[in-house]
mmCIF file of C-alpha atoms in Angstrom:
data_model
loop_
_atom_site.group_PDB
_atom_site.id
_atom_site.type_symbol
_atom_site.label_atom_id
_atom_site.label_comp_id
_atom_site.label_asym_id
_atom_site.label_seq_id
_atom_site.Cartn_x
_atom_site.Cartn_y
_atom_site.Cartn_z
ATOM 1 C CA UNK A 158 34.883 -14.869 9.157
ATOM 2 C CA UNK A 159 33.038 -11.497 10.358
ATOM 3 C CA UNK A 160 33.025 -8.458 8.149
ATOM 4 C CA UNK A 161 35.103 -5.800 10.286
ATOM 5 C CA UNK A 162 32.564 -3.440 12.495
ATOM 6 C CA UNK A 163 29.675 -5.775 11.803
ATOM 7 C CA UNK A 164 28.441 -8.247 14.551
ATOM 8 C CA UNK A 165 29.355 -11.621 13.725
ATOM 9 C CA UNK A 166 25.298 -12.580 13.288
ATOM 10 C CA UNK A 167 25.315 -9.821 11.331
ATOM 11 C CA UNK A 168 28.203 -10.793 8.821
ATOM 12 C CA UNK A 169 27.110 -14.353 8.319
ATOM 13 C CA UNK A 170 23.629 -13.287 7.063
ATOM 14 C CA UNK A 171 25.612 -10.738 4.780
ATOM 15 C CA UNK A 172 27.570 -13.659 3.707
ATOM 16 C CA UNK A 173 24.472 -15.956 3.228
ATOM 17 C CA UNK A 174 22.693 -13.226 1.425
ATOM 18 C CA UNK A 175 25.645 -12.184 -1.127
ATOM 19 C CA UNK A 176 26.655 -15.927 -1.584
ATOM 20 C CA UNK A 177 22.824 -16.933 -2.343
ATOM 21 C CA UNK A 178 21.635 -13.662 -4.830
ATOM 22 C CA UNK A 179 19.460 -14.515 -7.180
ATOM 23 C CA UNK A 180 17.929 -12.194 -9.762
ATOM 24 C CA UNK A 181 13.784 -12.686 -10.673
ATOM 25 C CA UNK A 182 11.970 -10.751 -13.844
ATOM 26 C CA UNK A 183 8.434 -9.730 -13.522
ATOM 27 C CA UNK A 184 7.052 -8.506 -17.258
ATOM 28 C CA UNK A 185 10.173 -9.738 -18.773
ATOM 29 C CA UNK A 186 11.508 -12.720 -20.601
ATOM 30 C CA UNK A 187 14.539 -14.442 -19.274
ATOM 31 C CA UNK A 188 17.002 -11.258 -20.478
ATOM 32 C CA UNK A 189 18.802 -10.389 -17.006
ATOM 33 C CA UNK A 190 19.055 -13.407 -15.745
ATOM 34 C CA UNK A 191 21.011 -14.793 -18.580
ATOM 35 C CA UNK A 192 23.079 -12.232 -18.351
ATOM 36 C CA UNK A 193 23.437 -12.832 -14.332
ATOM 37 C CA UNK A 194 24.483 -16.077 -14.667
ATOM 38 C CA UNK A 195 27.694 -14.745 -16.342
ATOM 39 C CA UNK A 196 28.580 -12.987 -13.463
ATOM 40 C CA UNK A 197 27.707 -16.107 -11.034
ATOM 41 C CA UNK A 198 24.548 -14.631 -9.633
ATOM 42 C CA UNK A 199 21.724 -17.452 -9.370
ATOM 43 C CA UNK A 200 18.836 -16.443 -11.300
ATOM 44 C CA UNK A 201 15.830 -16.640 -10.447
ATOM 45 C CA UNK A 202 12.097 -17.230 -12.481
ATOM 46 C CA UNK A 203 11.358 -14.785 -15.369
ATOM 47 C CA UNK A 204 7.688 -14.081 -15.553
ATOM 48 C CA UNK A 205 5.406 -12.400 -18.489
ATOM 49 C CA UNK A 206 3.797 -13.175 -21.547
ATOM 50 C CA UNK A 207 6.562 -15.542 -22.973
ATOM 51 C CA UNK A 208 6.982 -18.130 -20.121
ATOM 52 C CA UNK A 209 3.165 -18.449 -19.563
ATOM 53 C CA UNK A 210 1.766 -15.560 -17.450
ATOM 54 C CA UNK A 211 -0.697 -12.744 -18.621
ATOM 55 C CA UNK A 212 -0.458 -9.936 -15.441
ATOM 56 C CA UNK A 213 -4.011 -9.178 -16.896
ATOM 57 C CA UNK A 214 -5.343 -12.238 -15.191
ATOM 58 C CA UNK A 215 -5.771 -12.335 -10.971
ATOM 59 C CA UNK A 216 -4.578 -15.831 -10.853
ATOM 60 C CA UNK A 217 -1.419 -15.448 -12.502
ATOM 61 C CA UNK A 218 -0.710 -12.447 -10.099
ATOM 62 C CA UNK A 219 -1.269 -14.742 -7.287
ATOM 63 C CA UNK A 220 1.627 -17.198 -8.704
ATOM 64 C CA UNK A 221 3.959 -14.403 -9.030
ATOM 65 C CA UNK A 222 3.517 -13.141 -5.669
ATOM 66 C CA UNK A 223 3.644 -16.607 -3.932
ATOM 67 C CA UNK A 224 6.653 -17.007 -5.908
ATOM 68 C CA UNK A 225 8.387 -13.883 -4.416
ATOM 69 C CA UNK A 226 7.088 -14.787 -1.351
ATOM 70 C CA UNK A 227 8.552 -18.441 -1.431
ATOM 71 C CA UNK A 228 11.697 -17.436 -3.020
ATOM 72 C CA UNK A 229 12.271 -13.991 -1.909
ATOM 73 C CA UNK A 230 14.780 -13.068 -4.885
ATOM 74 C CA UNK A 231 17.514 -10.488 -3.654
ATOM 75 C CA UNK A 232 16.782 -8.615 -6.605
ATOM 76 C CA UNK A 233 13.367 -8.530 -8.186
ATOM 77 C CA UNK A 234 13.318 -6.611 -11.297
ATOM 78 C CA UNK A 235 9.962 -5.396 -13.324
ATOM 79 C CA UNK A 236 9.580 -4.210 -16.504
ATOM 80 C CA UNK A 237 5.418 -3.372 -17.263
ATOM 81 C CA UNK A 238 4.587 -1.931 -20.431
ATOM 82 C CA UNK A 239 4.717 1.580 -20.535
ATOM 83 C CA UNK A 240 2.469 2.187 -23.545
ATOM 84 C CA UNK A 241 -0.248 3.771 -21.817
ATOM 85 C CA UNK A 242 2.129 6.305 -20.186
ATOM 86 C CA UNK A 243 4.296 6.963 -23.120
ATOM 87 C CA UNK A 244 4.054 10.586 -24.425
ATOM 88 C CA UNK A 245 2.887 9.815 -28.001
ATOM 89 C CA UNK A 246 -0.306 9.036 -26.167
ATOM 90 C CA UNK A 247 -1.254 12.451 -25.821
ATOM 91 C CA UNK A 248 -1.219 12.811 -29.962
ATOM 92 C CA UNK A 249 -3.724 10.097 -29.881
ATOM 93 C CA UNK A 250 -7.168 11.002 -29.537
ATOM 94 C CA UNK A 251 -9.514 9.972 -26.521
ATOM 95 C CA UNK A 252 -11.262 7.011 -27.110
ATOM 96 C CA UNK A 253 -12.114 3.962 -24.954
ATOM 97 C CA UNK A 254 -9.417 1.987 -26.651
ATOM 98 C CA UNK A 255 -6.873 4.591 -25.216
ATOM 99 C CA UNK A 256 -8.552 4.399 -21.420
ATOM 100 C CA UNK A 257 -8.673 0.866 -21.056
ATOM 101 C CA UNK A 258 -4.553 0.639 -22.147
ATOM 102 C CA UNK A 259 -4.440 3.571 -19.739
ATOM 103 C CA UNK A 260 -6.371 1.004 -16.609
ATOM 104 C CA UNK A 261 -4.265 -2.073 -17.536
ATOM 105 C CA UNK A 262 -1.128 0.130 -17.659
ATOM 106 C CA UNK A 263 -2.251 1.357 -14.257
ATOM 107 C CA UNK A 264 -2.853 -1.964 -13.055
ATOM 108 C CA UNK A 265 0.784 -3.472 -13.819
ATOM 109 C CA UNK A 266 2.463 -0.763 -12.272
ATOM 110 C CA UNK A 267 0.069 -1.311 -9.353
ATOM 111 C CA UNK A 268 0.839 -5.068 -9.585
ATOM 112 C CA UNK A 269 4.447 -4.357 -9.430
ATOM 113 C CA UNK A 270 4.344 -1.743 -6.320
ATOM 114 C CA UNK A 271 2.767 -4.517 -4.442
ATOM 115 C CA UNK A 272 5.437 -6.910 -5.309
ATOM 116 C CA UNK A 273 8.215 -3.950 -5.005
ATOM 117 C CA UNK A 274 6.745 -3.257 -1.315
ATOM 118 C CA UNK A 275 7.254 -7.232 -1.059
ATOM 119 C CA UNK A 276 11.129 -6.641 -1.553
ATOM 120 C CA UNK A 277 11.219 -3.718 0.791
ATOM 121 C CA UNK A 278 9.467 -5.347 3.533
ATOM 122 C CA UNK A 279 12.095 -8.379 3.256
ATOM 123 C CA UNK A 280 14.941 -6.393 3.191
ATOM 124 C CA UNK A 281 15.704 -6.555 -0.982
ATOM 125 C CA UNK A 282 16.047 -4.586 -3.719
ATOM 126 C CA UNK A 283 14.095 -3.690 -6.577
ATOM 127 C CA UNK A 284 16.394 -1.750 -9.198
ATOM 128 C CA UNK A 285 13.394 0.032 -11.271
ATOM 129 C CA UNK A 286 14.022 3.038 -14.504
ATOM 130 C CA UNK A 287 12.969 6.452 -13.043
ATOM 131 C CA UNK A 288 11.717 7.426 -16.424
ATOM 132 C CA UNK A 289 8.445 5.851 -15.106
ATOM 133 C CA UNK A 290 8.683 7.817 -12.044
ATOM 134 C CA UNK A 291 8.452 11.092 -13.683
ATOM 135 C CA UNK A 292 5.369 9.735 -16.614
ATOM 136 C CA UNK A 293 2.643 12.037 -16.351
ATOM 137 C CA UNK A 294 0.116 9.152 -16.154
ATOM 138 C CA UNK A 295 2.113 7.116 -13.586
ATOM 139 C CA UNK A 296 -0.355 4.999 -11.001
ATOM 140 C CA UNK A 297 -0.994 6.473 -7.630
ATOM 141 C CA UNK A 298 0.845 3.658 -6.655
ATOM 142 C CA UNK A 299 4.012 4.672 -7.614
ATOM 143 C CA UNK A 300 3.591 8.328 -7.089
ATOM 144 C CA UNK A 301 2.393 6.904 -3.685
ATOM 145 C CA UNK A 302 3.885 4.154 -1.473
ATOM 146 C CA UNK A 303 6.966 3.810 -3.995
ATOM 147 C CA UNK A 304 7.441 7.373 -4.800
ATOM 148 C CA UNK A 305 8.676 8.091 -1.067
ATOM 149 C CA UNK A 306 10.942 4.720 -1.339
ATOM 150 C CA UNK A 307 14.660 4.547 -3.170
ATOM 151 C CA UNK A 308 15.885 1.666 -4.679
ATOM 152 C CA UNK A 309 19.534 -0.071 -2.640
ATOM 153 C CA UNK A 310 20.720 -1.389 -6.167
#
């Protein structure tokens, strides 16, 4: 059945797309997606630390985006640690401890603008906190590409 004032092609790839949501985590353990499945949404992989990935390793990036790219989830969601952009940091004195959490942090949220530009490129979503938006020591990346984007969620 078409959606009223939407073009029949149109409808049924509404219809495919709401009746086949599925919900991936990127720095997260499975958390969302359990909760999804309540709801009836199929879920999708969970990927970080817990269920064998380290985002600090190239290979493991290279998984998660052929996994988005194979599975294109409706919604991906990420959730990098936000240590090195956390205001407590600036009570902490410089040291080279403090700048390389400050490059890895940079590098996740990198990481997860390329796989957020993924979602927006195939016509999903990517609901994402704006309290990392407005970080001081937020990645070009985000302040970038991403920061002229909005999320659809």
């Amino acid at each position: 059945a078409a959606v009223e004032g939407t073009p029949a092609g149109q409808a049924d790839d509404l219809v495919h797309r709401l009746c086949s949501v599925d919900v991936s985590e990127v720095f997260s353990p499975p958390r969302v997606g359990k909760e999804a499945l309540k709801f009836g949404f199929e879920i999708g992989d969970a990927m970080d630390l817990t269920t064998g990935l380290d985002f600090n390793e190239e290979e493991d990036h290279i998984k998660a985006e052929r996994y988005v790219d194979e599975q294109k989830p409706l919604a991906q969601l990420g959730s990098p640690p936000c240590v090195a952009f956390s205001q407590l940091q600036a009570l902490i004195p410089d040291s080279e401890r403090k700048a390389t959490q400050l490059a890895e942090g940079v590098r996740h949220m990198e990481f997860m603008a390329k796989l957020y530009k993924k979602q927006v490129e195939g016509g999903r979503v990517f609901p994402m906190r704006t309290r990392l938006m407005r970080s001081r020591g937020r990645s070009r990346a985000y302040s970038g590409w991403l920061g002229r984007q909005e999320s659809t969620w």
